[in-house]
XYZ file of C-alpha atoms in Angstrom:
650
model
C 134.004 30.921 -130.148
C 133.383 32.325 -134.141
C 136.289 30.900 -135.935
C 138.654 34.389 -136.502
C 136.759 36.629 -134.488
C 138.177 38.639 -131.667
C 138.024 36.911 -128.632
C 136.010 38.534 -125.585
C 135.949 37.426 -121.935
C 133.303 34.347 -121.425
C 133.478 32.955 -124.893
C 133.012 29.066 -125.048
C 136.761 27.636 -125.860
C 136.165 24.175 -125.629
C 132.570 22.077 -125.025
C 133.085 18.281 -124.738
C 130.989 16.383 -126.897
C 128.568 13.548 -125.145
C 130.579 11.131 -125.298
C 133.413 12.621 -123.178
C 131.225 13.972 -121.019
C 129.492 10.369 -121.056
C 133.079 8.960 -119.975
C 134.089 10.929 -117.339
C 134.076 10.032 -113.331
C 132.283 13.479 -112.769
C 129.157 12.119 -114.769
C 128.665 8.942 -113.255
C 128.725 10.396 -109.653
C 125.633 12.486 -110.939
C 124.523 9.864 -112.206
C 124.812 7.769 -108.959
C 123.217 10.703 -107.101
C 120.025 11.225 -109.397
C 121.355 13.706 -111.659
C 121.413 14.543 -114.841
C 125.153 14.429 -116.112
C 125.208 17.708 -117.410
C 123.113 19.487 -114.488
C 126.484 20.555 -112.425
C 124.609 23.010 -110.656
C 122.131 20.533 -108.976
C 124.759 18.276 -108.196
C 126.848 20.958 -106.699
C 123.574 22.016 -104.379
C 123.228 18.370 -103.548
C 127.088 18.658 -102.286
C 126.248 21.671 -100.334
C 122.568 20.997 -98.560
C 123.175 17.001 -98.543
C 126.381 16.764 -95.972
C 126.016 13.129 -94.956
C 124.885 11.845 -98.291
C 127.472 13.099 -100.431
C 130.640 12.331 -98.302
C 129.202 9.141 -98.000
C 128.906 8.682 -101.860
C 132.731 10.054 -101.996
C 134.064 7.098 -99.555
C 132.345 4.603 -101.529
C 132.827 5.607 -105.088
C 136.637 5.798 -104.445
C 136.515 2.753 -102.130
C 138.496 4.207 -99.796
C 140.840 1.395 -97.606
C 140.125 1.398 -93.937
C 137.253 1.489 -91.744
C 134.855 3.986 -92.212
C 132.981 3.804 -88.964
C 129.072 4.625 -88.207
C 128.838 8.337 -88.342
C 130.195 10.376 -91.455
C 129.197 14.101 -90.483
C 128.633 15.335 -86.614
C 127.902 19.159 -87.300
C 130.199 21.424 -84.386
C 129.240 24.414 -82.605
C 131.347 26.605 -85.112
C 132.125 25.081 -89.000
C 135.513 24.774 -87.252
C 134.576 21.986 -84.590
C 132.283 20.179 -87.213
C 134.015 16.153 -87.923
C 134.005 14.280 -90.621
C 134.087 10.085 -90.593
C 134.742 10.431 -86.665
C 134.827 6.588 -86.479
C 136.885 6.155 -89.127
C 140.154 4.346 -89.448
C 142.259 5.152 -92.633
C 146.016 5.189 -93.193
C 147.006 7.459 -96.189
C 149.668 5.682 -97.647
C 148.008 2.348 -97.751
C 145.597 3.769 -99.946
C 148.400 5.076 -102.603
C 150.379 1.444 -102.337
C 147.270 -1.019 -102.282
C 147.902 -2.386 -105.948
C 151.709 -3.891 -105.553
C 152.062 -4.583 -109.232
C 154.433 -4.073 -112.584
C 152.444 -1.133 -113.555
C 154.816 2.063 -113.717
C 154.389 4.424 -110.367
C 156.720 7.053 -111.308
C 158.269 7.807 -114.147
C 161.079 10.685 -113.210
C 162.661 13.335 -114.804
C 165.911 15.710 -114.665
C 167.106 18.517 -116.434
C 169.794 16.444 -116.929
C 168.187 14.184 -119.023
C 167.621 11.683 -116.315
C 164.819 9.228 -116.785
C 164.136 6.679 -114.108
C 160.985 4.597 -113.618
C 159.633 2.435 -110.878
C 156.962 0.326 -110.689
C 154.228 -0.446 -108.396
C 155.667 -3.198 -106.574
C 158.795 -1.398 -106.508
C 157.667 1.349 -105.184
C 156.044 -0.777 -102.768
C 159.077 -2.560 -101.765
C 161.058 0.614 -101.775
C 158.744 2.360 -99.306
C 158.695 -0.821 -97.171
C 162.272 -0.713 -96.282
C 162.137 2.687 -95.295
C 159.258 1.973 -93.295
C 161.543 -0.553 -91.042
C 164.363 1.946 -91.019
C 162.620 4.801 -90.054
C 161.286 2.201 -87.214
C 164.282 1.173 -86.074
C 165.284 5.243 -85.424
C 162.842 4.456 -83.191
C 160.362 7.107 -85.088
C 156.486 6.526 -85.014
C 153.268 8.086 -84.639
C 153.451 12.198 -84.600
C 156.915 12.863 -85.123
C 158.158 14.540 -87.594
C 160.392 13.557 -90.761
C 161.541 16.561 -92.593
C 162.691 16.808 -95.740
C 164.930 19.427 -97.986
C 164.155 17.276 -101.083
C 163.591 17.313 -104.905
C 160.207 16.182 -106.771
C 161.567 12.823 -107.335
C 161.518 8.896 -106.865
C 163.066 9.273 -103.185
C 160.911 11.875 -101.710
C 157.772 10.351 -102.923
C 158.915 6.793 -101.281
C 159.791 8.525 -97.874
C 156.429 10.774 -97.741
C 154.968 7.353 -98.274
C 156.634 5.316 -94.989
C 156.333 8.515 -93.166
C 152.650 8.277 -93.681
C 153.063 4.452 -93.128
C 153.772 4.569 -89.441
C 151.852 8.079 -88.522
C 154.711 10.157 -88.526
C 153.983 13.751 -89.995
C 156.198 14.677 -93.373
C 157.046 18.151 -93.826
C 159.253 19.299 -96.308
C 160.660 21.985 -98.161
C 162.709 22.258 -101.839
C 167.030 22.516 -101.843
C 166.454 26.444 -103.405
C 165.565 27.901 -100.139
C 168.713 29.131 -98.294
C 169.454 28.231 -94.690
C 167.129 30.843 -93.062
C 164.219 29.955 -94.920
C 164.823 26.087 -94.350
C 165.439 26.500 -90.509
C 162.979 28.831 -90.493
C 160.171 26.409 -91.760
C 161.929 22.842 -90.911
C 163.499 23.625 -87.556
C 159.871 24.972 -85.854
C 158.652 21.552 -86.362
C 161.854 19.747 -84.415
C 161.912 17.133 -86.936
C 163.412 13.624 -85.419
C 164.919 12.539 -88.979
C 166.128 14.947 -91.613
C 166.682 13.589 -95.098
C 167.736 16.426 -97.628
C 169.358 15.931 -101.479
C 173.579 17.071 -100.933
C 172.895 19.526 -104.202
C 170.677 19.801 -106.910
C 170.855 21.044 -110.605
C 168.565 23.974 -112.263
C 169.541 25.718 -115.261
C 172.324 23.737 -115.888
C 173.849 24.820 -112.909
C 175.116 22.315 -109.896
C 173.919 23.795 -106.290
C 175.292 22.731 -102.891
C 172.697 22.691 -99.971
C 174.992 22.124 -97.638
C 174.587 25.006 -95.568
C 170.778 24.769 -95.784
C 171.354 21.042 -93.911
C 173.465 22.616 -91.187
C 171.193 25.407 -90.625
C 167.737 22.494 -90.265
C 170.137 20.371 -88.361
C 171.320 23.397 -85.784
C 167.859 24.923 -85.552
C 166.465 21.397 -84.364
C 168.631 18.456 -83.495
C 167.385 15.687 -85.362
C 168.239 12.063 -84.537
C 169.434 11.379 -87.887
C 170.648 13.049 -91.319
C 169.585 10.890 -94.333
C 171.756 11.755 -97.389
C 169.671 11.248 -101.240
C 172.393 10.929 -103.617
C 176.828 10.540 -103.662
C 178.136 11.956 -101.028
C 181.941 12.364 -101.208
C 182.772 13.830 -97.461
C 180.098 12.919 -94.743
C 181.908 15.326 -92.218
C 180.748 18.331 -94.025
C 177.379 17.605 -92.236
C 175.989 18.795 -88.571
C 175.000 15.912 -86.856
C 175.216 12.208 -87.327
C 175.104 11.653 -90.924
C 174.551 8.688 -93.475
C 173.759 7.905 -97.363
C 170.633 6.981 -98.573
C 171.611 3.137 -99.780
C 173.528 2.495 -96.561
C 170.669 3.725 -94.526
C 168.695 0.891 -95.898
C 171.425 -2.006 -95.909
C 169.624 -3.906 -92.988
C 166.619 -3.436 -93.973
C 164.949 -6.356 -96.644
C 161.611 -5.084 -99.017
C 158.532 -6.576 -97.133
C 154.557 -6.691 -96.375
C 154.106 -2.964 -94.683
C 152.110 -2.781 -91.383
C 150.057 0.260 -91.989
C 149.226 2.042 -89.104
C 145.347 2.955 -89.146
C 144.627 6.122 -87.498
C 141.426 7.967 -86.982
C 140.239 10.440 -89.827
C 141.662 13.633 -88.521
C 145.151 12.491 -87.386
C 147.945 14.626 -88.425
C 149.531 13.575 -92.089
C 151.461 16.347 -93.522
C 152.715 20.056 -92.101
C 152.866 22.856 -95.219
C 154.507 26.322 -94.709
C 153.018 29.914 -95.605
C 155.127 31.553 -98.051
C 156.552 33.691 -94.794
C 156.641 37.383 -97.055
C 155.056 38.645 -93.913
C 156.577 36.987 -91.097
C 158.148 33.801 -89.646
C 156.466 31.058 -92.471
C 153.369 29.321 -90.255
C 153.560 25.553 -90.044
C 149.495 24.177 -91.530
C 148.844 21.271 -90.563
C 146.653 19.008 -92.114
C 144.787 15.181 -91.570
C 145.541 12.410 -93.614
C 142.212 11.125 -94.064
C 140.881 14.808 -95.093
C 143.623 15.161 -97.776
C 142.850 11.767 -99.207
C 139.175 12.105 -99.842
C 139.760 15.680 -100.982
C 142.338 14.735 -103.264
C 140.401 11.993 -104.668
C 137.501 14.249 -105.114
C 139.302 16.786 -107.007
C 141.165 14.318 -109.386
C 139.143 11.824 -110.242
C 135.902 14.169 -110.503
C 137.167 17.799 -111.078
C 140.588 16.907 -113.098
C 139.119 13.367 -114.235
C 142.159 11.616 -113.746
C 141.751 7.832 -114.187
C 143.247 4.740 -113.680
C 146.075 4.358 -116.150
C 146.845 7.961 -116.724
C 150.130 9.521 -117.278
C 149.788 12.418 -114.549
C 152.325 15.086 -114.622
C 152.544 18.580 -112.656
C 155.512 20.883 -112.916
C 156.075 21.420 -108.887
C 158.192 21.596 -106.113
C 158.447 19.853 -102.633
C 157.976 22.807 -101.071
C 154.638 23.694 -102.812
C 151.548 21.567 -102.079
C 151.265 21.023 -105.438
C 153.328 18.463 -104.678
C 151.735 16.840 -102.274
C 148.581 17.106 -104.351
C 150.338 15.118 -107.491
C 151.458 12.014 -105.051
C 147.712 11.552 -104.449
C 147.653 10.953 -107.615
C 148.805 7.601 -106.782
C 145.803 6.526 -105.188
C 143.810 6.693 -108.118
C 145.913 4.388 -110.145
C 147.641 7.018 -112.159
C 151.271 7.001 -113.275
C 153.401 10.223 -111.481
C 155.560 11.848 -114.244
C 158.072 14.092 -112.266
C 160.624 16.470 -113.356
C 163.128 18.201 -111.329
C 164.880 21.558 -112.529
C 164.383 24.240 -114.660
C 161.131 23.615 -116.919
C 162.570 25.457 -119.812
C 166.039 24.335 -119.907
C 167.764 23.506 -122.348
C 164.937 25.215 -124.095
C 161.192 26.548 -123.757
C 159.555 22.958 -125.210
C 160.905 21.085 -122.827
C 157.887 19.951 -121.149
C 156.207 19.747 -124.522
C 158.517 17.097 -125.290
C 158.398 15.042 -121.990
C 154.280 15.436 -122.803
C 154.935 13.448 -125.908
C 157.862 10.927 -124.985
C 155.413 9.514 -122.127
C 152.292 10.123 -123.889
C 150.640 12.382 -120.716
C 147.234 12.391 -120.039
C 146.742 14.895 -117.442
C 149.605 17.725 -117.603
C 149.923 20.396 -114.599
C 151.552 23.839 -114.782
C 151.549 27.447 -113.000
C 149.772 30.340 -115.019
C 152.746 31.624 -114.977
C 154.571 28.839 -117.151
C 151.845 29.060 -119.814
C 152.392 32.776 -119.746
C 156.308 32.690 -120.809
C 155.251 29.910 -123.106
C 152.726 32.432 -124.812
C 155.839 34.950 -124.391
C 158.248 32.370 -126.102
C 155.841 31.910 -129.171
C 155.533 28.182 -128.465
C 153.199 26.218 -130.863
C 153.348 22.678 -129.143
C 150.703 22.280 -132.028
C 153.093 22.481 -134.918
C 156.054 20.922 -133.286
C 154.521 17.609 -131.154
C 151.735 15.533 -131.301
C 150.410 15.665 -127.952
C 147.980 13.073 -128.880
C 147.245 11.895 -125.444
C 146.762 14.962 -123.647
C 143.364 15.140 -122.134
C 143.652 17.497 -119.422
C 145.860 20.980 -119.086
C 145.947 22.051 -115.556
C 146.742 25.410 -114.718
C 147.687 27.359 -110.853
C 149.380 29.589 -108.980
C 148.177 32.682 -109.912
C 144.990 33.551 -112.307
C 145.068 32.256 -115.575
C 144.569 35.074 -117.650
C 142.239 35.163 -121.249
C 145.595 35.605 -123.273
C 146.574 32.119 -121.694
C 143.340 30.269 -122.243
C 143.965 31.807 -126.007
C 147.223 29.994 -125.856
C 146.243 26.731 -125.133
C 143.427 26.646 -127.765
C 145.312 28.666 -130.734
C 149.223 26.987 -129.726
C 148.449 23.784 -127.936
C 145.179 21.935 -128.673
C 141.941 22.551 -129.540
C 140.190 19.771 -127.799
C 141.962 19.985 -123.962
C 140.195 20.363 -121.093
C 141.921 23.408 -119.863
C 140.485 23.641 -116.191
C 142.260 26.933 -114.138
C 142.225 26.093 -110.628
C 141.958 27.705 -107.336
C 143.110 26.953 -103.444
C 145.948 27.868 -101.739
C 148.535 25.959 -99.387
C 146.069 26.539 -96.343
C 143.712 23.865 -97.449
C 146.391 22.043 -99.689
C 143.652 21.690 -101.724
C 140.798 23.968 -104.243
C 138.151 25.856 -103.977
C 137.559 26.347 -107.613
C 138.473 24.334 -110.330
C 137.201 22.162 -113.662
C 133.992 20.662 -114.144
C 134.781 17.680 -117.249
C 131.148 18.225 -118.185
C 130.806 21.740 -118.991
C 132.086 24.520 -121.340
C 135.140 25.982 -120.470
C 134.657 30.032 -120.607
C 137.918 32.254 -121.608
C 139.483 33.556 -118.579
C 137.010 31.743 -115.952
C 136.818 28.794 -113.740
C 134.594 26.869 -114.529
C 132.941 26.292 -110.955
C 133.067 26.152 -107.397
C 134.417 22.365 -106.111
C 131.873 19.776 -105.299
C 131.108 20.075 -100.947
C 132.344 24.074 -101.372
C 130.187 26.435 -100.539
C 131.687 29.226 -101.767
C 130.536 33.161 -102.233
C 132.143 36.769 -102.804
C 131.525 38.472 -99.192
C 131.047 42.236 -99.209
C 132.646 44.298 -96.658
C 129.410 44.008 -94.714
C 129.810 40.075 -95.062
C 126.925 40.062 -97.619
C 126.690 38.065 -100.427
C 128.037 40.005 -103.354
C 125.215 39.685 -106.340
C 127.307 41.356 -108.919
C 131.038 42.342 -109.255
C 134.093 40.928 -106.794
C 134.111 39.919 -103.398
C 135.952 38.760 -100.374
C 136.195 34.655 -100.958
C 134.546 32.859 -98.330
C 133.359 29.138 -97.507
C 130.093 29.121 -95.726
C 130.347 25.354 -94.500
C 132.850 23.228 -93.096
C 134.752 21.047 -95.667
C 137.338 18.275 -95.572
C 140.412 20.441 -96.540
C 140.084 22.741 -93.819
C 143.335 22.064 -91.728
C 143.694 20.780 -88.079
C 145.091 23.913 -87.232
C 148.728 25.330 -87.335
C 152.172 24.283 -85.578
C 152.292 25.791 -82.143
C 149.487 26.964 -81.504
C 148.042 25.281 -78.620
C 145.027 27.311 -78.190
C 144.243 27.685 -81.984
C 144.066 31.246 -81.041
C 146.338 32.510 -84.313
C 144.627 29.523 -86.516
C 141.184 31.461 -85.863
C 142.526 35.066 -86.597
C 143.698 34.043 -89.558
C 140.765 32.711 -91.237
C 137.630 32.742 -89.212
C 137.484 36.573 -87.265
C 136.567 38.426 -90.441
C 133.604 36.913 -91.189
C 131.586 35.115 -88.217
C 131.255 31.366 -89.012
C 132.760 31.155 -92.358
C 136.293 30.170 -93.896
C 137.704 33.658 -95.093
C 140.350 33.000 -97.373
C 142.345 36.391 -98.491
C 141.307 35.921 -102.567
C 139.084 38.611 -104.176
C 136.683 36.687 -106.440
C 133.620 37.536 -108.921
C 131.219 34.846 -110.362
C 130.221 35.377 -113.505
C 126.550 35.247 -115.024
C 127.835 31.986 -116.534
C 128.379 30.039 -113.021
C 132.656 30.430 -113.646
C 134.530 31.918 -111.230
C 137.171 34.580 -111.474
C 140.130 35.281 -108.920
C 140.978 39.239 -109.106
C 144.190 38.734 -106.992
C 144.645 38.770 -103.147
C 142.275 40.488 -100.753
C 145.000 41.470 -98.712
C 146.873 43.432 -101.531
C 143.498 44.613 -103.091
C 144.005 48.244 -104.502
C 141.733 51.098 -103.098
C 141.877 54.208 -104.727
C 139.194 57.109 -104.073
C 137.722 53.940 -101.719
C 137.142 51.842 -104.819
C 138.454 48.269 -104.002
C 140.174 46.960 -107.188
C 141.833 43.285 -107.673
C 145.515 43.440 -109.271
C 144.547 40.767 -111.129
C 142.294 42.963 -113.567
C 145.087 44.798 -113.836
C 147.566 42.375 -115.284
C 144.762 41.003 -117.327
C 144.762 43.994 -119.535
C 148.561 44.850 -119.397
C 150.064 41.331 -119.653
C 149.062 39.884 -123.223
C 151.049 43.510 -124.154
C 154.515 41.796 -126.204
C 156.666 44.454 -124.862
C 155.647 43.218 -121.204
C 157.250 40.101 -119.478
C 155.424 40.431 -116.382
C 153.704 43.095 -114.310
C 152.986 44.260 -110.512
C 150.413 46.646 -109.409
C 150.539 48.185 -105.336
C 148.963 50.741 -104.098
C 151.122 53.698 -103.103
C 149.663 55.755 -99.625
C 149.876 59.123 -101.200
C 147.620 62.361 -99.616
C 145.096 60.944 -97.630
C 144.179 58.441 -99.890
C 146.059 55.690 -102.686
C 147.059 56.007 -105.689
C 148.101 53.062 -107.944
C 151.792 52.014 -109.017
C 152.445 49.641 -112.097
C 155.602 48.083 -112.284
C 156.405 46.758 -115.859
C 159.159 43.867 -116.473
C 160.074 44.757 -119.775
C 161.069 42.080 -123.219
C 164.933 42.665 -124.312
C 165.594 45.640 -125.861
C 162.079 47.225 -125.378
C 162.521 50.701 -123.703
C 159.416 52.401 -121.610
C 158.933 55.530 -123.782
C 155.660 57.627 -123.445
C 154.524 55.384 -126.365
C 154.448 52.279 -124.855
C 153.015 53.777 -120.966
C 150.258 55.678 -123.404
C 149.696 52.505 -125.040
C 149.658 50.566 -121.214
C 147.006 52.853 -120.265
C 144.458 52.634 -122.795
C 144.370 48.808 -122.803
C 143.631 49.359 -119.206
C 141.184 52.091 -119.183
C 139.767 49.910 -122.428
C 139.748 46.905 -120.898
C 138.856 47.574 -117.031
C 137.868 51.395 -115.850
C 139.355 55.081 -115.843
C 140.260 53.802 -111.802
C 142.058 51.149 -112.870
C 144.715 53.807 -114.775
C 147.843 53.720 -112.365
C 149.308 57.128 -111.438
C 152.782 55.826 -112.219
C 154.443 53.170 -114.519
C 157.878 51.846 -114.012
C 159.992 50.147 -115.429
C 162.252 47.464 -113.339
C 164.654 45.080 -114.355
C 163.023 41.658 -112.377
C 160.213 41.759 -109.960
C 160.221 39.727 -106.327
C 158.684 36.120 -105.770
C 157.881 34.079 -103.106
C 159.640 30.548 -103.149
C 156.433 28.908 -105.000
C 156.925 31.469 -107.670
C 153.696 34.248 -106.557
C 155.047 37.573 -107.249
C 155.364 39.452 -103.826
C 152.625 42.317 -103.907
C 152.365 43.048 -100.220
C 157.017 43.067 -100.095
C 156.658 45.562 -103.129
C 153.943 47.228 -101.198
C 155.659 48.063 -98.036
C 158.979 48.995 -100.147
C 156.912 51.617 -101.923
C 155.703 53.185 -98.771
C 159.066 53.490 -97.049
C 159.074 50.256 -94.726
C 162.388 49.020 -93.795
C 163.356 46.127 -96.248
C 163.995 43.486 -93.542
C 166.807 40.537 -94.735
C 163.132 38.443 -96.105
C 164.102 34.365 -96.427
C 160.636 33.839 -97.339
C 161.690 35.397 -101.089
C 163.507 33.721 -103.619
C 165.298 36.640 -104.820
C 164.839 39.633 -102.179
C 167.694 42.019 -103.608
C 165.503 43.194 -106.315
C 163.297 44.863 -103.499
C 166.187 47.646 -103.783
C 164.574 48.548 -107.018
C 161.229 49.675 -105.748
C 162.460 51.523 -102.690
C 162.789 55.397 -102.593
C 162.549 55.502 -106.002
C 162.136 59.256 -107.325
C 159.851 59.031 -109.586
C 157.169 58.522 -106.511
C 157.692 61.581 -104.168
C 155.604 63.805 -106.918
């Protein structure tokens, strides 16, 4: 990009020179597979057309532990039957713990100001002794250990000795209230609970003591395992007991990692529930380890060594995505609580104190850092930051502007796209090419991906439905309950015969980058034009006066008409100025369709517990559904101000 000039959609930000590009994992695996370095696109066909030879190059380049067996791809009738490494013999957490050393594992954080570390051999040893307790509860393979839990040292260690002995992990974080936690925890009748008595955010103490009772009631676990001081153990359903006395018996060891076959089930993840009870997703150990491998080490270039942070929770995959992070010999930096408390740097300064390589965020965080006026630039040194990850929503230009004018100039800043389904990407960085303002930079490696039209026809120019043509490693076993696989199907394979259909409206750009125009499901169609919200809040975000935006579309006469609702900055009023002023950067920026009918003001707007603004619960409160009591929101009162408002019956 021209040094002062406006920037425009597609401009280069950042271009590694050859000898970054030289360095990275992604590279070499070209390299290893007859490529040039640079030619992504080649390498990305090999992925595709080559099935056998390139999940064979994955196992060995990351020299995956276990037995891989004779056969690595047996094709299925439907890309839903198709196997992967059927022979195989793999045990996740063995793969994480296999270098027992005094390297740092973790290095955790509170809001509090907290710091604890751990190192490899401790975390080792820690994870052993859980291993024989959660033995001698007589748990093993396939049942479940649930956890109400915060991203830190604990949680990691007992994901880990779940994963030891086969047992599936399924968790959730201490901010969901008791119907959302029973609601998610209790379908899966876990046989051990362990859950945090309270956590902090904001500088604020919270009790979750009514979320445990509700878990504990909804299921009957054998056991209640308390992280953290515990004052009265009588407050608690069930039979109860602390942490450290939990583990009393129980001496740090060699761990006796149960190998299980490719497929078995590892970890159960929850749908964000706006629409419904939450649905359990379950998904195979081995699959999540090879992905996760694949999209660190070659999309995210994550090395040995690194300092590897991501702002998350434990009840967004995210999280379980950063703990793989183990297996490539990074360092975890976690951090539990509010990112911005006691003030908007905070992060910025953990970046610096532990010198972080690779650092992880929502689009949303860089947002209210852009909001803030943050310069990282002028106020830390950031000199070993590498990588900026960025998901959750679409990273808009005005963020990729952020990063390069505020933060650094020479970041990889790679905007990445999945979803909790796959726990796992789509679309994400490529460490050897450009990145492009307000695109990703390509489809993952394996992923054939496309924009379907309504006809389910590849879309050759402007947005379509996101699909993946062939089967792929993240693709989960199927969900909780579902014995037939019948509502596992509907949900992702009956819209489009034999492909993946994944509810994101997507464009690829002339350059090869990808962009996400919001959710299929909550796509805008006015006059029959199908419009993404995200090209919406492209135009109307970077806007000073605007925290945060929501677009729905409003049934109105036969047809829809769109609604903006605008989360205003302190003190800003919405005058006919500033809704004049909303409308021409849209109609500038996008179309004359893209114009809403109405702009509103509201004082917050509704998210889902991973922090996704809730389109489709401001949708049906627009047109006059009942607003149902909705635990699958984090903050479901402010529905009231989108409901039967005046200002939409004319």
């Amino acid at each position: 990009m021209i040094s002062g000039a406006q920037p425009m959609d597609g401009d280069v930000m950042f271009n590694p020179d050859p000898q970054r590009v030289a360095g990275s994992a992604m590279a070499r695996f070209a390299s290893e597979a007859g490529l040039a370095p640079t030619d992504y696109d080649g390498l990305h066909r090999w992925s595709v057309d080559e099935v056998e030879a390139f999940h064979s190059a994955l196992w060995s380049a990351f020299d995956v532990v276990g037995q891989r067996g004779e056969r690595v791809y047996v094709p299925g009738a439907t890309i839903r039957e198709t196997r992967f490494f059927p022979d195989a013999e793999v045990n996740y957490a063995e793969n994480l713990l296999r270098e027992a050393d005094d390297r740092l594992a973790i290095i955790a954080h509170r809001e509090d100001g907290t710091r604890r570390t751990l190192t490899r051999a401790g975390l080792y040893g820690l994870v052993s002794r859980m291993v024989k307790a959660l033995r001698a509860e007589g748990i093993g393979v396939g049942d479940r250990v649930a956890g109400i839990v915060t991203n830190d040292i604990e949680a990691i260690a007992l994901y880990l000795a779940s994963s030891a002995i086969g047992a599936v992990w399924a968790s959730c974080s201490p901010d969901f209230g008791p119907a959302a936690a029973a609601d998610r925890l209790g379908q899966v009748e876990p046989s051990l609970l362990v859950a945090v008595p309270g956590y902090g955010y904001g500088g604020k103490r919270f009790d979750t003591t009514a979320s445990i009772n509700a878990v504990v009631a909804a299921s009957a676990p054998k056991r209640v395992v308390l992280l953290g001081a515990v004052e009265d153990l009588s407050a608690y359903e069930g039979p109860a007991i602390a942490l450290d006395d939990w583990l009393v018996p129980h001496a740090a060891g060699e761990i006796d990692f149960l190998r299980q076959g490719f497929d078995a089930p590892h970890a159960i993840l929850f749908s964000s529930g706006t629409t419904g009870k939450p649905k359990g997703i379950v998904h195979g150990a081995g699959r999540l380890l090879l992905q996760h491998l694949k999209e660190q080490q070659l999309h995210c270039d994550v090395r040995a060594g690194d300092r590897f942070f991501y702002y998350t929770t434990c009840g967004w995959m995210m999280w379980n995505w950063l703990v793989s992070g183990l297996a490539s010999g990074a360092t975890l930096v976690t951090y539990d609580g509010n990112p911005a408390f006691p003030h908007a740097g905070r992060l910025a300064d953990i970046i610096d104190a532990e010198e972080i390589d690779v650092f992880g965020t929502s689009a949303k965080f860089i947002d209210a850092c852009n909001k803030a006026r943050l310069r990282p630039r002028d106020t830390h040194r950031l000199e070993n930051l590498r990588t900026i990850l960025s998901t959750g929503s679409p990273l808009l230009p005005d963020g990729f502007d952020h990063i390069y004018r505020d933060w650094k100039r020479d970041v990889h800043l790679a905007s990445i796209s999945g979803g909790t389904d796959i726990c796992a990407c789509f679309l994400g960085g490529v460490p050897t090419l450009p990145v492009r303002r307000g695109e990703m930079q390509g489809a993952m490696l394996g992923m054939d991906v496309a924009g379907f039209d309504q006809a389910g026809k590849p879309v050759v120019a402007g947005a379509g439905e996101l699909v993946c043509r062939n089967a792929h490693l993240s693709m989960p076993l199927g969900f909780w309950n579902d014995a037939d696989g019948a509502r596992y199907r509907a949900a992702y394979f009956e819209r489009f015969a034999g492909v993946w259909t994944h509810g994101d409206y997507v464009e690829k750009r002339p350059s090869g980058g990808y962009v996400i125009h919001g959710r299929s499901d909550a796509t805008l169609n006015p006059g029959g034009i199908r419009i993404g919200t995200a090209e919406i809040y492209r135009q109307v975000e970077p806007i000073p006066q605007i925290l945060e935006a929501i677009a729905v579309g409003q049934d109105w006469q036969g047809d829809q008409r769109i609604i903006l609702f605008v989360r205003l900055a302190e003190g800003v009023v919405l005058d006919d100025a500033l809704v004049s002023e909303i409308k021409r950067r849209i109609r500038a920026g996008a179309t004359p369709r893209h114009v809403p009918a109405k702009i509103l003001a509201v004082p917050d707007i509704p998210r889902t517990r991973s922090n996704k603004i809730a389109e489709l619960a401001v949708r049906d409160a627009v047109n006059g559904k009942a607003l149902e009591n909705n635990p699958g929101l984090a903050n479901p009162e402010v529905l009231l101000h989108f409901k039967d408002r005046p200002e939409l019956v004319d």
